[in-house]
Amino acid sequence: MQQLPLEAYVLLSATLFTVGVVGVLTRRNALLILMSIEIMLNAVNLSLVAFSAYLGDAEGQLLVFFVMAVAAAEAAVGLAIVIALFRNQQTVYVDEVNLMRW
Amino acid sequence: MSLDVFFFFIFGAAAVGSALAVITRRNPVASALWMIGYFLTLAGLYLTLRAPLVAAMQVLIYAGAVMVLVVFVIMLLNLGNPEQLRERFNPQVGAASAFGALLILQLLVLFLSRPTGYKSPSPQAAEIGAPESLGKLLFTDYLFPFEAVSLLLLAAIVGAVILAKRKLEP
């Protein structure tokens, strides 16, 4: 068995990103949409670490830490929005929220 | 080195499978549990790339902190019994799947038509991923972004508390 080329990791990352995109487009539950966004962020992190390891450059892995911090902030604020939404509208299904529809 | 290839396929298949399970389960709690599996398989993939610090952070931050928050919110919201959680049929599912297939095809063509030429990990991969070298970079060259991120996290904490509060009056 020989070693894996960089393309293997990049294609796996692309597949996982696509799964996240399909999740955002198909689910109605706001919590599932947030989880699909996390899937996409993690897919990007995988390709960053892969490029970092194959190119011999540490900056990719440093960027992963910043992505993780932003993702944690996004999860906290997003879930707080879902809680506020549920308190005011008694639903977490995004197609039942039409306050801003004109 | 062939052990890396073996673990890549094991963890890669598990990651795709658990990601698909996350977006197809009807019950949000089941999705959240599959999500934890997805984060753990990604940590395994980081280990095959010689990035132990990133793998540890992945387990601590994502599989630990973020998923506890998500599960906590699911429990807090009390979405009713699982029978009522059935997603209504909508034609979006078909369109989104077609769009996803198209996106994957596009990425495949993009990456396979022009090979990057990197056939194996860099020889310095292990020392790059080591906590010492990453920590040194983070606290010297990247000190300003590091501090900026702490400000971002503070803003996120305050924002989350304000948004989730019942009333804004003291």
XYZ file of C-alpha atoms in Angstrom:
272
model
C 0.000 0.000 0.000
C 1.338 3.417 -0.891
C 0.560 6.737 0.753
C -2.592 8.706 0.126
C -2.411 11.723 -2.205
C -3.760 15.062 -1.004
C -6.782 14.622 -3.273
C -8.140 11.853 -1.035
C -8.583 14.204 1.915
C -9.845 17.069 -0.228
C -12.488 14.861 -1.858
C -13.616 13.499 1.524
C -13.889 17.080 2.748
C -15.912 18.052 -0.339
C -18.279 15.118 0.227
C -18.858 16.073 3.859
C -19.402 19.720 2.878
C -22.031 18.658 0.331
C -23.819 16.578 2.974
C -23.987 19.722 5.122
C -25.344 21.797 2.215
C -28.077 19.219 1.529
C -28.918 19.214 5.249
C -29.388 22.992 5.314
C -31.561 22.843 2.188
C -33.823 19.966 3.259
C -34.443 20.253 7.005
C -37.068 22.566 8.498
C -35.901 22.299 12.106
C -33.698 25.275 13.011
C -31.584 23.087 15.313
C -30.835 20.682 12.438
C -29.902 23.630 10.215
C -27.392 24.781 12.847
C -25.976 21.238 13.066
C -25.619 21.105 9.260
C -23.661 24.357 9.399
C -21.351 22.696 11.931
C -20.933 19.766 9.509
C -19.815 22.201 6.808
C -17.410 24.052 9.120
C -15.828 20.760 10.145
C -15.461 19.658 6.517
C -13.543 22.867 5.812
C -11.388 22.262 8.899
C -10.488 18.822 7.549
C -9.265 20.258 4.255
C -7.302 22.982 6.115
C -5.499 20.394 8.258
C -4.856 18.214 5.193
C -3.312 21.088 3.242
C -1.284 22.050 6.303
C 0.147 18.549 6.684
C 0.861 18.020 2.982
C 2.371 21.446 2.286
C 4.379 21.484 5.500
C 2.868 24.789 6.627
C 1.599 25.336 10.173
C -0.752 28.206 9.314
C -3.542 25.879 8.201
C -3.741 24.328 11.645
C -3.699 27.759 13.305
C -6.593 28.802 11.104
C -8.476 25.721 12.325
C -8.304 27.042 15.879
C -9.817 30.365 14.833
C -12.532 28.555 12.854
C -13.315 26.506 15.963
C -13.613 29.665 18.098
C -15.921 31.307 15.566
C -17.975 28.099 15.292
C -18.379 27.943 19.078
C -19.512 31.593 19.147
C -21.879 30.891 16.252
C -23.361 27.879 18.036
C -23.936 29.830 21.257
C -25.599 32.809 19.536
C -27.539 30.586 17.111
C -28.970 28.440 19.889
C -29.896 31.562 21.876
C -31.781 32.806 18.801
C -33.580 29.436 18.551
C -34.586 29.717 22.225
C -35.872 33.276 21.718
C -37.727 32.123 18.596
C -39.364 29.230 20.450
C -40.369 31.529 23.300
C -42.080 34.003 20.970
C -43.472 31.722 18.250
C -43.735 28.276 19.933
C -42.009 26.666 16.957
C -38.511 25.861 15.718
C -39.609 25.079 12.162
C -38.216 27.761 9.917
C -41.074 27.612 7.390
C -43.606 28.485 10.109
C -41.742 31.691 10.959
C -42.967 34.354 8.554
C -42.653 37.569 10.550
C -40.378 39.135 7.961
C -42.229 37.836 4.896
C -43.876 40.592 2.905
C 2.367 4.276 6.684
C -0.164 1.846 5.264
C -1.871 2.027 8.656
C -2.725 5.664 7.825
C -4.437 4.556 4.617
C -6.420 1.926 6.522
C -7.584 4.400 9.161
C -8.366 7.021 6.510
C -10.867 4.708 4.850
C -12.364 3.525 8.162
C -12.817 7.040 9.572
C -13.747 8.540 6.200
C -16.581 6.051 5.656
C -17.736 6.538 9.266
C -17.671 10.335 8.865
C -19.773 10.287 5.677
C -22.180 7.751 7.193
C -22.696 9.670 10.415
C -23.053 12.997 8.568
C -25.782 11.422 6.411
C -27.429 10.053 9.562
C -27.398 13.542 11.139
C -29.367 15.090 8.284
C -31.823 12.179 7.843
C -32.875 11.285 11.440
C -36.336 12.530 12.330
C -35.651 12.964 16.050
C -33.262 15.877 16.828
C -31.777 13.962 19.782
C -30.766 11.097 17.457
C -29.238 13.645 15.079
C -27.270 15.196 17.953
C -25.887 11.798 18.983
C -24.830 11.020 15.386
C -23.232 14.473 15.323
C -21.008 13.459 18.256
C -19.936 10.412 16.251
C -19.168 12.663 13.288
C -16.950 14.923 15.417
C -15.092 11.924 16.871
C -14.396 10.408 13.428
C -13.031 13.774 12.296
C -10.711 13.760 15.314
C -9.484 10.355 14.104
C -8.845 11.790 10.640
C -6.804 14.620 12.182
C -4.681 11.989 13.908
C -3.936 10.311 10.562
C -2.672 13.740 9.446
C -0.326 13.990 12.470
C -2.272 16.817 14.098
C -2.810 15.639 17.692
C -3.518 19.111 19.119
C -6.280 19.780 16.593
C -7.723 16.327 17.301
C -7.775 16.979 21.052
C -9.382 20.401 20.512
C -11.972 18.784 18.243
C -13.002 16.342 20.975
C -12.962 18.978 23.744
C -14.682 21.857 21.949
C -17.025 20.162 19.483
C -17.851 16.749 20.926
C -17.747 18.242 24.414
C -18.845 21.858 24.685
C -20.849 22.533 21.513
C -22.802 19.273 21.567
C -23.654 19.622 25.265
C -25.099 23.030 24.394
C -27.091 21.607 21.466
C -28.473 18.659 23.464
C -29.309 21.019 26.345
C -31.305 23.289 24.017
C -33.129 20.304 22.474
C -34.164 19.141 25.939
C -35.082 22.695 27.004
C -37.382 23.268 24.040
C -39.527 20.160 24.647
C -40.571 19.691 21.029
C -43.432 17.315 21.817
C -43.699 13.603 21.160
C -41.590 12.094 18.377
C -44.622 11.212 16.251
C -45.341 14.899 15.693
C -41.785 15.537 14.550
C -42.434 13.975 11.143
C -41.101 16.274 8.466
C -43.745 17.189 5.963
C -43.000 16.001 2.467
C -41.696 18.783 0.328
C -40.278 18.809 -3.196
C -37.230 20.599 -1.809
C -35.706 17.264 -0.813
C -35.454 16.089 -4.405
C -34.161 19.413 -5.660
C -31.614 19.649 -2.845
C -30.343 16.114 -3.460
C -29.930 16.874 -7.162
C -28.091 20.068 -6.266
C -25.844 18.145 -3.868
C -25.013 15.538 -6.522
C -24.184 18.341 -8.945
C -21.941 20.059 -6.380
C -20.043 16.822 -5.653
C -19.625 16.181 -9.380
C -18.299 19.702 -9.870
C -15.802 19.373 -7.009
C -14.679 15.958 -8.289
C -14.024 17.320 -11.768
C -12.291 20.358 -10.296
C -9.900 18.415 -8.091
C -9.244 15.396 -10.301
C -8.640 17.331 -13.545
C -5.715 19.248 -12.039
C -3.690 17.071 -9.645
C -2.022 19.017 -6.860
C 1.124 16.907 -7.102
C 1.315 16.258 -3.349
C 1.527 12.474 -3.159
C 2.393 12.096 0.521
C 2.378 14.209 3.695
C 5.275 16.558 4.239
C 8.150 15.065 6.263
C 7.773 17.888 8.808
C 4.060 17.118 9.301
C 4.626 15.612 12.748
C 6.607 18.552 14.109
C 4.173 21.087 12.616
C 1.221 19.496 14.380
C 3.019 19.243 17.712
C 1.514 21.403 20.498
C 4.866 23.135 21.181
C 5.331 24.578 17.691
C 1.658 25.521 17.262
C 1.577 27.180 20.691
C 4.742 29.123 19.950
C 3.281 30.439 16.675
C -0.045 31.253 18.320
C 1.541 33.355 21.043
C 4.120 35.149 18.866
C 3.143 35.753 15.236
C -0.578 35.286 15.787
C -0.975 37.054 19.112
C -3.249 39.780 17.751
C -5.789 37.419 16.109
C -5.664 35.339 19.294
C -6.649 38.344 21.410
C -9.263 39.382 18.857
C -10.840 35.932 19.148
C -11.119 36.352 22.918
C -13.018 39.598 22.312
C -15.285 37.767 19.842
C -16.032 35.053 22.411
C -16.850 37.708 25.035
C -19.254 39.384 22.599
C -20.831 35.987 21.825
C -21.338 35.214 25.529
C -22.985 38.589 26.193
C -25.077 38.277 23.029
C -26.242 34.766 23.894
C -27.257 35.819 27.415
C -29.154 38.877 26.147
C -30.925 36.869 23.419
C -31.963 34.037 25.733
C -33.120 36.299 28.560
C -36.823 36.360 29.189
C -37.193 40.116 29.596
C -34.738 42.907 28.916
C -35.845 45.049 31.881
C -33.768 44.486 35.040
